[in-house]
Structures are given as structure tokens and as C-alpha cells.
Coordinates of C-alpha atoms in Angstrom, one line a residue:
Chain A
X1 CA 0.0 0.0 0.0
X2 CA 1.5 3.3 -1.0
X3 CA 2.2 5.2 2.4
X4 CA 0.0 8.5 2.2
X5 CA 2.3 11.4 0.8
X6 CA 3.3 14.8 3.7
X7 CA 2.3 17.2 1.0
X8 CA -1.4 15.7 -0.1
X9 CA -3.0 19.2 2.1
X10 CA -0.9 20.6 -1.1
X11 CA -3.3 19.1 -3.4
X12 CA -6.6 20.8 -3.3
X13 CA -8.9 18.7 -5.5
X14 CA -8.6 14.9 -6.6
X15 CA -8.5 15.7 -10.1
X16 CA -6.0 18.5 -10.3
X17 CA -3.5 18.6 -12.3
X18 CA -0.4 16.7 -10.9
X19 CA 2.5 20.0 -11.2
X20 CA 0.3 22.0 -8.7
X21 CA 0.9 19.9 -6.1
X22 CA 4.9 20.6 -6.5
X23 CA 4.2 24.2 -7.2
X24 CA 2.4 24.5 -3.9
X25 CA 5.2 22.7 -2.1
X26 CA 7.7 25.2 -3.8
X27 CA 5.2 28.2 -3.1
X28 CA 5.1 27.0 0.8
X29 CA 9.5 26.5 1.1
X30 CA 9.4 30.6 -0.5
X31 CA 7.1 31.9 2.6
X32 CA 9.5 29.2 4.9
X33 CA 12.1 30.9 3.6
X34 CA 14.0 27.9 2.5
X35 CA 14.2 28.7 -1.3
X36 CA 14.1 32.1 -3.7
X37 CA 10.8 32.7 -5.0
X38 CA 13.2 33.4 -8.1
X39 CA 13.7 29.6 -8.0
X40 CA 13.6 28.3 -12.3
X41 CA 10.9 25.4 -11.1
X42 CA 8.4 27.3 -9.7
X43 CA 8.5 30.4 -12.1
X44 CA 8.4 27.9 -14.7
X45 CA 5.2 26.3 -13.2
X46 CA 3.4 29.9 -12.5
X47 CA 4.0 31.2 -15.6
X48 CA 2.7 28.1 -17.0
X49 CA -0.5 28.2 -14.4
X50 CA -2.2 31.2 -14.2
X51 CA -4.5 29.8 -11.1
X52 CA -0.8 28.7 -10.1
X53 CA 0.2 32.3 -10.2
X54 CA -2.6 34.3 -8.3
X55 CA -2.6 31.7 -5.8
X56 CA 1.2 32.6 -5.0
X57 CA 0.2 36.0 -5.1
X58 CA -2.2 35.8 -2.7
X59 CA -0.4 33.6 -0.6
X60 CA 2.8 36.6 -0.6
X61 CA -0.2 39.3 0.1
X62 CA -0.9 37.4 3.1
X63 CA 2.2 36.7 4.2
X64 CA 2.7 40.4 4.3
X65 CA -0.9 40.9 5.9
X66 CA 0.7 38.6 9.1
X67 CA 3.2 40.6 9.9
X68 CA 1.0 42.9 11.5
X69 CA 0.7 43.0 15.2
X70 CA -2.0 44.0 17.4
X71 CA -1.9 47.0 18.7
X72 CA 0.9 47.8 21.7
X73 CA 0.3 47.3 24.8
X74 CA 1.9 48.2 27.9
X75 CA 0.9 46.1 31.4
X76 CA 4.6 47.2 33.3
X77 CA 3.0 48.6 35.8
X78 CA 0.1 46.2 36.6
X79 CA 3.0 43.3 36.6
X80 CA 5.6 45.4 39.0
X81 CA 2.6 46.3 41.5
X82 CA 1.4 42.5 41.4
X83 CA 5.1 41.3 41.8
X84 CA 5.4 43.8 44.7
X85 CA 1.8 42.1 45.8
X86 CA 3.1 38.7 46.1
X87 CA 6.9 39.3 47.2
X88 CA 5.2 41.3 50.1
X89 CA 2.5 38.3 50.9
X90 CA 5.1 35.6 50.9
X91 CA 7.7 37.3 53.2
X92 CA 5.0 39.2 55.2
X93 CA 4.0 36.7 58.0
X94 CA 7.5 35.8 58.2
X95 CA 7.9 39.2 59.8
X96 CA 7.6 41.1 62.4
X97 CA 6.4 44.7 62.1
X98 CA 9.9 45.6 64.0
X99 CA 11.9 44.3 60.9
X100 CA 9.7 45.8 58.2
X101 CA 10.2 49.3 60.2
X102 CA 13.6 49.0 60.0
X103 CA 13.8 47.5 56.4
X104 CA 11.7 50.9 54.9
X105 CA 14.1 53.0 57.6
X106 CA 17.6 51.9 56.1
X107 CA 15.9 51.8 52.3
X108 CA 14.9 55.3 53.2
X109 CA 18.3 56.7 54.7
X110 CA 20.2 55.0 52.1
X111 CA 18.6 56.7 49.1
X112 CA 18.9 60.0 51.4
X113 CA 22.5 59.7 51.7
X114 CA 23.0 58.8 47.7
X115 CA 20.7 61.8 47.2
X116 CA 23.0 63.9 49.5
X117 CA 26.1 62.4 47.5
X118 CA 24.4 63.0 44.5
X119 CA 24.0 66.6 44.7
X120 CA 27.4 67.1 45.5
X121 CA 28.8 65.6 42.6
X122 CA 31.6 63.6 43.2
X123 CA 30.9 59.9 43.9
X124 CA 31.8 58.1 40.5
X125 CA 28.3 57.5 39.0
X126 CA 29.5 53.3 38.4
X127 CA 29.3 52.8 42.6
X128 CA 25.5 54.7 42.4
X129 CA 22.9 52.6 42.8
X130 CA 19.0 53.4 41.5
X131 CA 17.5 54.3 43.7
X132 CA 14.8 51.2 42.9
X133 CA 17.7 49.1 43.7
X134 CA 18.5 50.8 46.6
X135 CA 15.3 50.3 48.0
X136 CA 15.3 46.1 47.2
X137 CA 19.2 45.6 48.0
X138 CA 18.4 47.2 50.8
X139 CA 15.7 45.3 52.1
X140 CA 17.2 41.7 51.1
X141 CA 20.6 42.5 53.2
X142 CA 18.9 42.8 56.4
X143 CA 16.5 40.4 55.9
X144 CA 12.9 42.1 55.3
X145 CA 10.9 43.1 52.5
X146 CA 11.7 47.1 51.5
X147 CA 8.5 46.4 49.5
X148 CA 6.3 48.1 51.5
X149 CA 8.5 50.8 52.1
X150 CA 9.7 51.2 48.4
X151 CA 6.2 51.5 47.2
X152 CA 5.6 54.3 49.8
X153 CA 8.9 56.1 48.2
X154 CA 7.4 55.7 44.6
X155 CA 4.0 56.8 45.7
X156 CA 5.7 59.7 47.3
X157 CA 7.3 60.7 43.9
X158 CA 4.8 60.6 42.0
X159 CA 2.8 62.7 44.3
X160 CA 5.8 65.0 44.5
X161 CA 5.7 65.2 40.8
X162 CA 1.8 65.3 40.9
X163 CA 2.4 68.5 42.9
X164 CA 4.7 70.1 40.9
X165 CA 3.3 69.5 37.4
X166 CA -0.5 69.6 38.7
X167 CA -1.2 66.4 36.4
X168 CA -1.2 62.6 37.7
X169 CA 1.3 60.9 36.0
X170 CA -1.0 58.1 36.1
X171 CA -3.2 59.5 34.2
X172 CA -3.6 58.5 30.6
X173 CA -5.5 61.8 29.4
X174 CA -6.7 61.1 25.9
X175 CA -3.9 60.9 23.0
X176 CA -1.7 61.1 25.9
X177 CA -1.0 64.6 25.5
X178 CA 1.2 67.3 27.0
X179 CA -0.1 68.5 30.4
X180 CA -0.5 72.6 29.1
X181 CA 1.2 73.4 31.7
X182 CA 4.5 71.6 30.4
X183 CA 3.9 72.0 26.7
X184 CA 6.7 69.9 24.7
X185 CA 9.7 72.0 24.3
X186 CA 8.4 75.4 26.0
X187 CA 9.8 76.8 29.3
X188 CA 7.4 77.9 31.9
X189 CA 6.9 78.5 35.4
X190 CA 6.7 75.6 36.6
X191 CA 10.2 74.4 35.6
X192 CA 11.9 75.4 38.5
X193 CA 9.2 73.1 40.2
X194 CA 9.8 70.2 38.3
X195 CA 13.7 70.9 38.6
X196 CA 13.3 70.1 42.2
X197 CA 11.4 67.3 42.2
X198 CA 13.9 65.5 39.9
X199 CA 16.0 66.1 42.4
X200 CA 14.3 65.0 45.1
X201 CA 15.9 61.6 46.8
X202 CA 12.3 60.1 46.9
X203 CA 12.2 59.8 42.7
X204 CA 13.6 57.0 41.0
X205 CA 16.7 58.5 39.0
X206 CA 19.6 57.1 36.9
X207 CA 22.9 58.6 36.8
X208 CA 24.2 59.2 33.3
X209 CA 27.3 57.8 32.9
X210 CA 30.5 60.0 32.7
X211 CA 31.6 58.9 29.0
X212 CA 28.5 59.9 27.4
X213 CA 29.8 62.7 24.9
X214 CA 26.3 64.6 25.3
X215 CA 26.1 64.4 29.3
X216 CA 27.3 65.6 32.1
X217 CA 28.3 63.8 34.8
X218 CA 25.6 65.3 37.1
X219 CA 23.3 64.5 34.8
X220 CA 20.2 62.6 35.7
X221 CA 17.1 61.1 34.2
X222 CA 13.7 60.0 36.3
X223 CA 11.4 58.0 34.3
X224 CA 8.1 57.0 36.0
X225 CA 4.7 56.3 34.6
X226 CA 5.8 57.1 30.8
X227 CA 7.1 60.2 31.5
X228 CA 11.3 61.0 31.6
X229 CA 12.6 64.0 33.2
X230 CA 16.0 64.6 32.2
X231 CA 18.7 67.3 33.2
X232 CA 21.7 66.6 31.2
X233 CA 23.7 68.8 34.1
X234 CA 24.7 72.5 34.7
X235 CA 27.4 72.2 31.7
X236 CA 25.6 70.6 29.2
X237 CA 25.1 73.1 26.8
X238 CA 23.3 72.5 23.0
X239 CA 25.8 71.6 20.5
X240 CA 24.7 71.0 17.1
X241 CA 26.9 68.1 16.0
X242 CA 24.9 66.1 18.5
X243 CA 21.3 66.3 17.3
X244 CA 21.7 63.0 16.7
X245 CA 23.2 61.2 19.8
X246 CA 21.3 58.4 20.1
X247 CA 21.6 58.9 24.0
X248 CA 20.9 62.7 24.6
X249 CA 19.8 64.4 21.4
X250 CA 18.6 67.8 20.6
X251 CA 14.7 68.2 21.4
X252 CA 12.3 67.5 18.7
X253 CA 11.2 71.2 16.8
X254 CA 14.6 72.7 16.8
X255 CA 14.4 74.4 20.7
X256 CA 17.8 73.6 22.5
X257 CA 18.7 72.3 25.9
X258 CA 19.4 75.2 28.4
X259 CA 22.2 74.5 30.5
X260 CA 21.3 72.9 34.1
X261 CA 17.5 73.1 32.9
X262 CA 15.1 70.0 33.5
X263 CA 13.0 69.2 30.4
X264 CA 9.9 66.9 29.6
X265 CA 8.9 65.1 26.9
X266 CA 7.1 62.5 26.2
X267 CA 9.2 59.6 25.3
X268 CA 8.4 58.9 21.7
X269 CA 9.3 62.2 20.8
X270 CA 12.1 62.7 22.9
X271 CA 15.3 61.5 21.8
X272 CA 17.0 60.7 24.6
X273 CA 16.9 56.9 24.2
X274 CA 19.2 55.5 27.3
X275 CA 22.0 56.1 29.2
X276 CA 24.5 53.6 30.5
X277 CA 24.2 52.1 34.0
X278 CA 26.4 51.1 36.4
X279 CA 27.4 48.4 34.8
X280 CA 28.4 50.2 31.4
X281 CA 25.4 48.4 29.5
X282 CA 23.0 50.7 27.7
X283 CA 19.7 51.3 28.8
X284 CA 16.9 52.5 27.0
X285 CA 14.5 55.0 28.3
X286 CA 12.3 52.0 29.7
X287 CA 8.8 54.0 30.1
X288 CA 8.0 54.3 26.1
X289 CA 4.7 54.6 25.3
X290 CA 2.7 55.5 22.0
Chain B
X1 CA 18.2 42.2 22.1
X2 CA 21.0 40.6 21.7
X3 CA 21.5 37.3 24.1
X4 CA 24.3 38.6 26.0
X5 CA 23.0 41.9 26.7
X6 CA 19.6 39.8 27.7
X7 CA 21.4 37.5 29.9
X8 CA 23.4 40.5 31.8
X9 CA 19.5 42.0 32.7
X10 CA 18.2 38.8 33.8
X11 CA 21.6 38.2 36.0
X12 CA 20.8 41.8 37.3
X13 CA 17.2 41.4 37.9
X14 CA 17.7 38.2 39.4
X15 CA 19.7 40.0 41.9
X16 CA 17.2 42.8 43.1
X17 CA 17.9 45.0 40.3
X18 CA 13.7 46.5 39.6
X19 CA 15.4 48.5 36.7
X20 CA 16.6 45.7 34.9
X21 CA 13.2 43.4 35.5
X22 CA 11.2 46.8 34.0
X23 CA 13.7 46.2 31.1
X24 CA 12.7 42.6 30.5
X25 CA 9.4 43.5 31.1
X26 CA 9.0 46.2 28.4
X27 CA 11.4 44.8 25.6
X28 CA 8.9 41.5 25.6
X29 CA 5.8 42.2 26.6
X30 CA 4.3 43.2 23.2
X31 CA 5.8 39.9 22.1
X32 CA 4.0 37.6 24.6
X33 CA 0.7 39.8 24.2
X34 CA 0.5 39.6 20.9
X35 CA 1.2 35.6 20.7
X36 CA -1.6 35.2 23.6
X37 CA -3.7 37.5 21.6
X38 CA -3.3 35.7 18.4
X39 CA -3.8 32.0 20.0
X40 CA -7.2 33.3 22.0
X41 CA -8.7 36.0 20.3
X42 CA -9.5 37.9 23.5
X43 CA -7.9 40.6 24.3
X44 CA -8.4 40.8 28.2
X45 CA -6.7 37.4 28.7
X46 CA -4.0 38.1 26.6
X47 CA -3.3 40.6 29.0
X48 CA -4.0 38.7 32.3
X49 CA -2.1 35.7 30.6
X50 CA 0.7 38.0 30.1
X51 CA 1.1 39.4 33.8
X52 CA 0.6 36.1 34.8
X53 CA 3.7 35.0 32.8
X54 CA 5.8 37.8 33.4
X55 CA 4.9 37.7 37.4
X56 CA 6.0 34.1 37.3
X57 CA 9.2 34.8 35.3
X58 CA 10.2 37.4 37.4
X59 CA 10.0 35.8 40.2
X60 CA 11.5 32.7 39.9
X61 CA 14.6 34.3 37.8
X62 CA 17.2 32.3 40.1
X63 CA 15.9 29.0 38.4
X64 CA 16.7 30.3 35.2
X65 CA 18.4 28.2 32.9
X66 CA 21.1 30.2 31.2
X67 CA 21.6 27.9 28.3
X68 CA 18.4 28.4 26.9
X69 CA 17.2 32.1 25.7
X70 CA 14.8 34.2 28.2
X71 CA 11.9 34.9 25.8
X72 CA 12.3 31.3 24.9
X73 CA 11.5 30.5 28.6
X74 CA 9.0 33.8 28.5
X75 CA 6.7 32.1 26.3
X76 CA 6.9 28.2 27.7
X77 CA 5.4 30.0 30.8
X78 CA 3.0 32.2 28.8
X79 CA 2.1 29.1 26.8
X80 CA 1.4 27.4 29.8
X81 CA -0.5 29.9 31.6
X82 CA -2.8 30.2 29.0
X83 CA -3.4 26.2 28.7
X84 CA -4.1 26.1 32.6
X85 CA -6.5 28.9 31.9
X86 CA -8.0 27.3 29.1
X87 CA -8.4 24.4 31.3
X88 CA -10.2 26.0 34.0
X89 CA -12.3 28.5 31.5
X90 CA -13.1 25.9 28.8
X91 CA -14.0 26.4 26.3
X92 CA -14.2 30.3 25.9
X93 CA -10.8 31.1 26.6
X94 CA -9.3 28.5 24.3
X95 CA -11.1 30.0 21.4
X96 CA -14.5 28.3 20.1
X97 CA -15.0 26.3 16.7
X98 CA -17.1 28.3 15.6
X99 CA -17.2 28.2 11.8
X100 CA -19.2 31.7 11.2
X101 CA -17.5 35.2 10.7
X102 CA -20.5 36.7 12.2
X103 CA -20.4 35.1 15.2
X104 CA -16.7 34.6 15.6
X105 CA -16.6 38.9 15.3
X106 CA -19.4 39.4 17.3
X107 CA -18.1 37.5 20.2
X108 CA -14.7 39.3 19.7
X109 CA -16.2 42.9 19.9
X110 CA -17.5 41.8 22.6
X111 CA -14.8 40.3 24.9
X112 CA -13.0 43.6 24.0
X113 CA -15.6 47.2 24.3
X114 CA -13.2 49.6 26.0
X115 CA -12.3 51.5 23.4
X116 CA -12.2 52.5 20.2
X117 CA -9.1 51.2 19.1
X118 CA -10.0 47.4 20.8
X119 CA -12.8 48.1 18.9
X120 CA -11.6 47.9 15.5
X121 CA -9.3 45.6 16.4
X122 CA -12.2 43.1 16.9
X123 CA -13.1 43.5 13.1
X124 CA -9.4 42.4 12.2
X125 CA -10.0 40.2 9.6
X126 CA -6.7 38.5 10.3
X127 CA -7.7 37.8 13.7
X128 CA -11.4 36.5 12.8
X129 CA -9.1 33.9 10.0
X130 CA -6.8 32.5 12.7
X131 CA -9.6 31.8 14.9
X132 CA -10.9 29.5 12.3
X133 CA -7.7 27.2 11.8
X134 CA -7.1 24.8 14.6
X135 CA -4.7 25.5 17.5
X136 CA -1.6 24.2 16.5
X137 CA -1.8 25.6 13.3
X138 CA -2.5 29.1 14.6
X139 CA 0.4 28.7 17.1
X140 CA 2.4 27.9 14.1
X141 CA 1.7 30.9 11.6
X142 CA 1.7 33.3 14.7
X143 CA 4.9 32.1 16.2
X144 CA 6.8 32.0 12.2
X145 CA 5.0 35.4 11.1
X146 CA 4.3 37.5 14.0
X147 CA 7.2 36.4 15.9
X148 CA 9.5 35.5 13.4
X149 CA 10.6 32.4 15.0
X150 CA 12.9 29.6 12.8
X151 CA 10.9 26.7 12.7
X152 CA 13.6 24.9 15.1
X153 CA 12.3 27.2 17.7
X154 CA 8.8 26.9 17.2
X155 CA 9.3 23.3 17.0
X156 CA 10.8 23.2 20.3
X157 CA 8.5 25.4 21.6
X158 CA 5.3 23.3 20.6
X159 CA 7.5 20.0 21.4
X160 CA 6.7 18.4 18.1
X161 CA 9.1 17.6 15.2
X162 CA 9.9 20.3 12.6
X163 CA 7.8 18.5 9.8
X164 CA 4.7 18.2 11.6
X165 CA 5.2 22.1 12.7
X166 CA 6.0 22.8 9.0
X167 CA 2.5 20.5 8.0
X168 CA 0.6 22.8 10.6
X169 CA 1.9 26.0 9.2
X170 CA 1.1 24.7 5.4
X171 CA -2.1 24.0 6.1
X172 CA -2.7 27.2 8.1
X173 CA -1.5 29.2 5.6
X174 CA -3.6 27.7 2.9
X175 CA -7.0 27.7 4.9
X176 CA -6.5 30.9 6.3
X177 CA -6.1 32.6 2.8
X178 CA -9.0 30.1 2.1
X179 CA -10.8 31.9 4.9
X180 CA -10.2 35.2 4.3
X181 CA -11.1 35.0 0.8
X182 CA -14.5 33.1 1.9
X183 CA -14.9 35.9 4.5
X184 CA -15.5 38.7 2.1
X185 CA -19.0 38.7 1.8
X186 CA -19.6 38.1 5.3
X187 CA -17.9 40.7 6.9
X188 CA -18.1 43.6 4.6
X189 CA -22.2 43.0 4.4
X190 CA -22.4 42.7 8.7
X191 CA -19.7 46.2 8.6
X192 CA -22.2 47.4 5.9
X193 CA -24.7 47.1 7.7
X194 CA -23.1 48.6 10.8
X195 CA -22.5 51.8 9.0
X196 CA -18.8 51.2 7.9
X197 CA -16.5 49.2 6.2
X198 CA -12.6 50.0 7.7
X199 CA -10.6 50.5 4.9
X200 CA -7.7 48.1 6.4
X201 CA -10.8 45.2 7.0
X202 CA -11.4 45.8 2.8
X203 CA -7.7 45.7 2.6
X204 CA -7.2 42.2 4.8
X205 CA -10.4 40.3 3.0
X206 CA -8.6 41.6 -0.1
X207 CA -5.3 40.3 0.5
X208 CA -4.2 44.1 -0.2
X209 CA -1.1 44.4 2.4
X210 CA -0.4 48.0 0.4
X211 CA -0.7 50.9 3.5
X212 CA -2.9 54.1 2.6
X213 CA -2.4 57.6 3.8
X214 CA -4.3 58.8 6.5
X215 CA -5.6 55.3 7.7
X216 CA -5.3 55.0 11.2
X217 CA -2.0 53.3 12.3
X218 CA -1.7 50.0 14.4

């Protein structure tokens, strides 16, 4: 008995002609990406076989028609707070209110010392922890969860930033636009504001690296809820050449950095893309919506 | 991302760094939602399915296996998060067999009404196709076209040899161009009907990939 043949999906109808089966099987290695649709066989058979040849062409259409996603979607926060959720629950009866105190108490002083250091300017930016990492480290070295406490610190930023730019930046306003207060680009009042609420120790920041050619060594960047605040540092100053520095660019329209000055943008049209950690890798701008 | 510069975050998030898990977390998530979107059609599991994953990942990043990719490991958790949810939900989260673009649309626009955007993504005609072919042949076109996964990988992934994945994604392919050509009449009477026709709907039940101006972007 003749063992059924892999490719007989290939053939559509009993009575087609045999050569479509092997043009289907040469049309299906193309979209695998095994062989060049230029291959002699098969544009032999389709130019033969004009069903031969829309059916490729409607195969390619809809190979092209797959590629397409679903829209973006962006669940980073829901995960983090669930992952806080259940870190918390599983160390929690472990520990007695004593040890959490004194878990959110060293996580706090620690991030106010960096901040302290930070200010001043001269620790190397390598030995400076986020203060996100600050907070965990802190909390697995003596034992108890800093959960608690570092979601108290990120609450208090983004109240402190709340404050300052009068806008949640939970909020997902429509289109996700600009707060008018903090148009793209423009100064206003409130930068001073929003100046010192970068700088505050409670805000998640990151230290740009010292051998980023656009940056300052002072500079910092605080990304939260979509939103990055960056001051590239009190002698930053705009330099042409490096509108296109893929990790502090010029601001999108043609306005310039100001010296020392904090700026806001939303990410996807702010070039700032990264900056290096600690560690010397490059990281993006992690907070990139649509 | 390249698979050094992936490993060096998950050594880092493994150790407490929340930086480097929020990295992880944002350079995959689209990846995973879109594969859970694909496989179930509804939009809301995707997204639990994908917390779920990533909450698991992240939190068990010391039994990491470093010989093996992270995403690779992402989706095996995904995959199975969805399966155990199918299991416990069956059979609406697994995606029903049901054979009319009607129905298969309507119950689509309606696991997914917060907005406009989820809206029209319920009419994707793509969408409405692969929830006609069976499971593994959906896993396969969305893992080789979506994701752009070798067919080693997917094979790996689905635990079956590289010919029967290659079989599924055949078939797929061919019944899902089948589909969406059979689908014409259906869907642009019912959008008819409902006012509108979207011009990328038209475009999909025509197999016309070409983009037009001013047409909403995805």
C-alpha cells in the first residue's frame, strides 16, 4: 500500500492537475524561507499556471498581511505592582512589624545619603545605585521586605511630581498629551518646580554615565509612569553636532537644551533613548509609550 | 536584544535590580501579548495571561536556565499559563470552533468594548481567520509570522518535530487565505450594515497588504 504522501493538504482537489501539487510545495519552502521565489521550477510552473500564479500572489499578500501586530500594549506597571503584591505576601507573615520598620528606615536613609552624595557631585556615577535598587538591596541585606516601604517612596514621587506638574502621572489623558502646563519644548513657570522634584531623593533617577559625549556627569534622568525628566547637568550646553546622539539628542522642533534646565517630553518624541548604567550596558528610556 | 545583553538583565534582575526586570518586562511584553492575543482571540486574557507570565518569570529568575534564551522561557510560561487557563475556562478562553465570521466577530467585539481602538481591532480580519484554523496551526503561523521564529524554535516550543510544525503552518496558511477570501461577503455585508467598512478590514479580505495615507495606524 503506497504510504500517504506529507504534501497531499498541497493538493486541493482529486483531479487537479499533478504539477500543482509541487508548485504548492515550492510556493510553501518561498514563505518558509527555505528557497528564492526566483527559484527556475516554480517560475516555470506559474508562468505556466495562471491559477498557479494568483494563488502565490495571494499567498505573498498574506504573508505580508501577518506581519502585522496588534496594537501595543503596555501592562509594566500592573505586573511590577502584582510582583510587589506577592513578594510582600510571601515574606509578610515571616515578619515582624519591627523588621519591616527598619527594612523601609535603612531603604529610606540609604537613598537619602545617595541623594545627599548625589547633589554634591563627586561619587563616581559606576558605585551609584537606583535608587529602585536601593530600595530592594536594601531590604534583602537585612533580611525584610523594603516592599512596603519602596512603594511608599514611589508613591511619594509621584505625588511630589503630581504636585509640581499639577497632572497625575497616572493619568492616561486622551492621545496622551502634554499637560499645558508643560507644553513639549516650551519653558514655563513651573520648571523650576519640576527641577526640584527631579532632584528630590524620593524619585527613581539614573545617573548618566560619565563617558556619554552629550552628558554631564551630574546628569540625571527620572522615568516614571511614561514620562522621563532629564537634566543633562549644569554644563551641558546644546551643541549642534549632536542632534543626533542616540543617547541625549537635541529636542524634537529645533528648541535647545538650556544648561542645568530640566525638560519633559514624552518619550516617543524625545530623543533621549538611554543612558549607561552602572554596569556600562545601555539602557533605553524604559517608560516608552505611544 | 542581543542574548548577552539579555542574559546580563536577567543576572541583574535576578539580583534585586527592579530596573533591569522593568527592562525585560517592556522589551517583551508586546511579544508575549500579541502571541496570547493571536492563540485566543480575547484581548483581556491576553493581558492577564501575560502578567501572569511575566509575574512568574520574574519571580523565579534564580531557576533560570542560562543555556536556553529568556523569551524562549517567557513564552513556555506564557504558553502554559494560557493552557491552565483554558483548562479551568473551557472552552471560551481556548477560542470556540465556531465556523461563522459573524459570530466569531461578534463575540470578539464583545470580549473587548473599552475602546475604540480594541474596537476595531475586533473587526481584524486576520484575527477573525486565525480563529478558524485549529490551535496548532494558529500557534504555528503566529509564532513564524508575527514572531519570526525559525521553525527549530517553534518546534521546540510546541515539542513536536519540525515537519509536523512545518504541516501545521502549510495547512494554516492555505486555509487561512482560504478563509479570508470566503470571508469577504460576510464581513463587509455585517460592517455594511453597521455603518462602515474600515478600509484596512477591505484591505485584509482583499489580501491588499499595500498601506494608505491617512488610515489610522496600528
Amino acid at each position: 500500500m503506497k504510504p500517504p504522501s506529507t504534501n497531499a493538504h498541497l493538493r486541493l482537489h482529486r483531479d487537479e492537475p499533478a504539477h500543482r501539487e509541487e508548485a504548492r510545495r515550492l510556493m510553501q519552502a518561498v514563505l518558509d524561507g527555505e528557497i528564492s521565489e526566483e527559484a527556475p521550477r516554480l517560475q516555470e510552473l506559474l508562468r505556466l499556471d495562471p491559477v498557479l500564479s494568483a494563488e502565490f500572489d495571494e499567498l505573498q499578500k498574506l504573508e505580508m498581511l501577518l506581519t502585522q501586530r496588534p496594537a501595543a500594549v503596555d501592562l509594566s506597571d500592573r505586573v511590577l505592582a502584582e510582583l510587589r503584591v506577592r513578594q510582600a505576601q510571601r515574606v509578610a507573615p515571616r515578619l515582624s512589624p519591627f523588621f519591616g520598620g527598619l527594612a523601609a528606615s535603612v531603604a529610606i536613609g540609604s537613598m537619602l545619603v545617595w541623594g545627599m552624595i548625589g547633589r554634591s557631585g563627586s561619587p563616581s556615577p559606576s558605585t551609584m545605585p537606583t535608587l529602585a535598587t536601593a530600595g530592594l538591596n536594601t531590604g534583602l541585606a537585612v533580611g525584610a521586605p523594603s516592599v512596603s516601604a519602596e512603594e511608599r517612596l514611589i508613591e511619594d514621587a509621584r505625588l511630589a511630581i503630581q504636585q509640581t506638574t499639577g497632572r497625575s502621572l497616572r493619568e492616561r489623558s486622551e492621545g496622551k498629551r502634554e499637560p499645558t502646563n508643560l507644553a513639549l519644548g516650551q519653558p514655563n513657570d513651573l520648571a523650576d518646580q519640576v527641577d526640584q522634584a527631579t532632584r528630590l531623593a524620593i524619585a527613581d533617577r539614573a545617573v548618566v554615565h560619565e563617558p556619554v559625549a552629550s552628558a554631564s556627569g551630574d546628569a540625571v534622568a527620572i522615568s516614571r509612569a511614561g514620562i522621563t525628566f532629564v537634566n543633562p547637568g549644569p554644563s551641558r550646553t546644546p551643541v549642534a553636532k549632536l542632534a543626533n546622539d542616540p543617547m541625549l539628542g537635541q529636542p524634537v522642533g529645533g528648541s535647545d537644551w538650556q544648561p542645568g534646565a530640566t525638560r519633559r517630553r514624552d518619550n516617543v518624541r524625545f530623543l533621549v533613548s538611554g543612558w549607561h548604567d552602572s554596569d556600562g550596558n545601555t539602557v533605553p528610556v524604559t517608560n516608552t509609550k505611544r | 536584544m542581543q542574548k548577552l545583553e539579555e542574559l546580563q538583565l536577567v543576572r541583574r534582575a535576578s539580583r534585586g535590580d527592579l530596573a533591569a526586570a522593568e527592562l525585560l518586562l517592556r522589551r517583551h511584553q508586546g511579544g508575549v501579548h500579541a502571541y496570547i492575543y493571536r492563540m485566543c482571540g480575547k484581548w483581556d486574557v491576553a493581558e492577564d495571561v501575560t502578567q501572569e507570565a511575566f509575574v512568574r518569570v520574574l519571580s523565579s529568575l534564580k531557576n533560570f536556565d542560562e543555556t536556553y534564551r529568556f523569551s524562549t522561557w517567557l513564552f513556555t510560561i506564557a504558553r502554559r499559563v494560557w493552557l491552565n487557563m483554558c483548562e479551568k475556562k473551557k472552552p471560551s478562553s481556548a477560542g470556540d470552533a465556531s465556523d461563522s465570521w459573524g459570530a466569531r466577530r461578534d463575540a470578539l467585539e464583545g470580549s473587548m468594548s473599552r475602546d475604540h481602538e480594541q474596537r476595531t481591532m475586533a473587526r481584524d480580519a486576520i484575527q477573525l481567520g486565525l480563529m478558524l484554523l485549529s490551535p496548532e496551526q494558529r500557534e504555528a503561523v503566529v509564532l513564524f509570522h508575527q514572531l519570526d521564529w525559525p521553525i527549530r524554535l517553534i518546534a521546540e516550543h510546541m515539542q513536536l518535530p519540525e515537519g509536523t510544525v512545518k504541516s501545521h503552518l502549510h495547512r494554516g496558511r492555505m486555509r487561512l487565505k482560504e478563509e479570508l477570501v470566503r470571508g469577504v461577503g460576510e464581513v463587509v455585508a455585517i460592517e455594511q450594515r453597521a455603518g462602515s467598512v474600515p478600509m484596512f478590514a477591505k484591505r485584509a479580505l482583499t489580501l491588499d497588504p499595500t498601506p494608505r495615507t491617512g488610515e489610522a495606524s496600528r
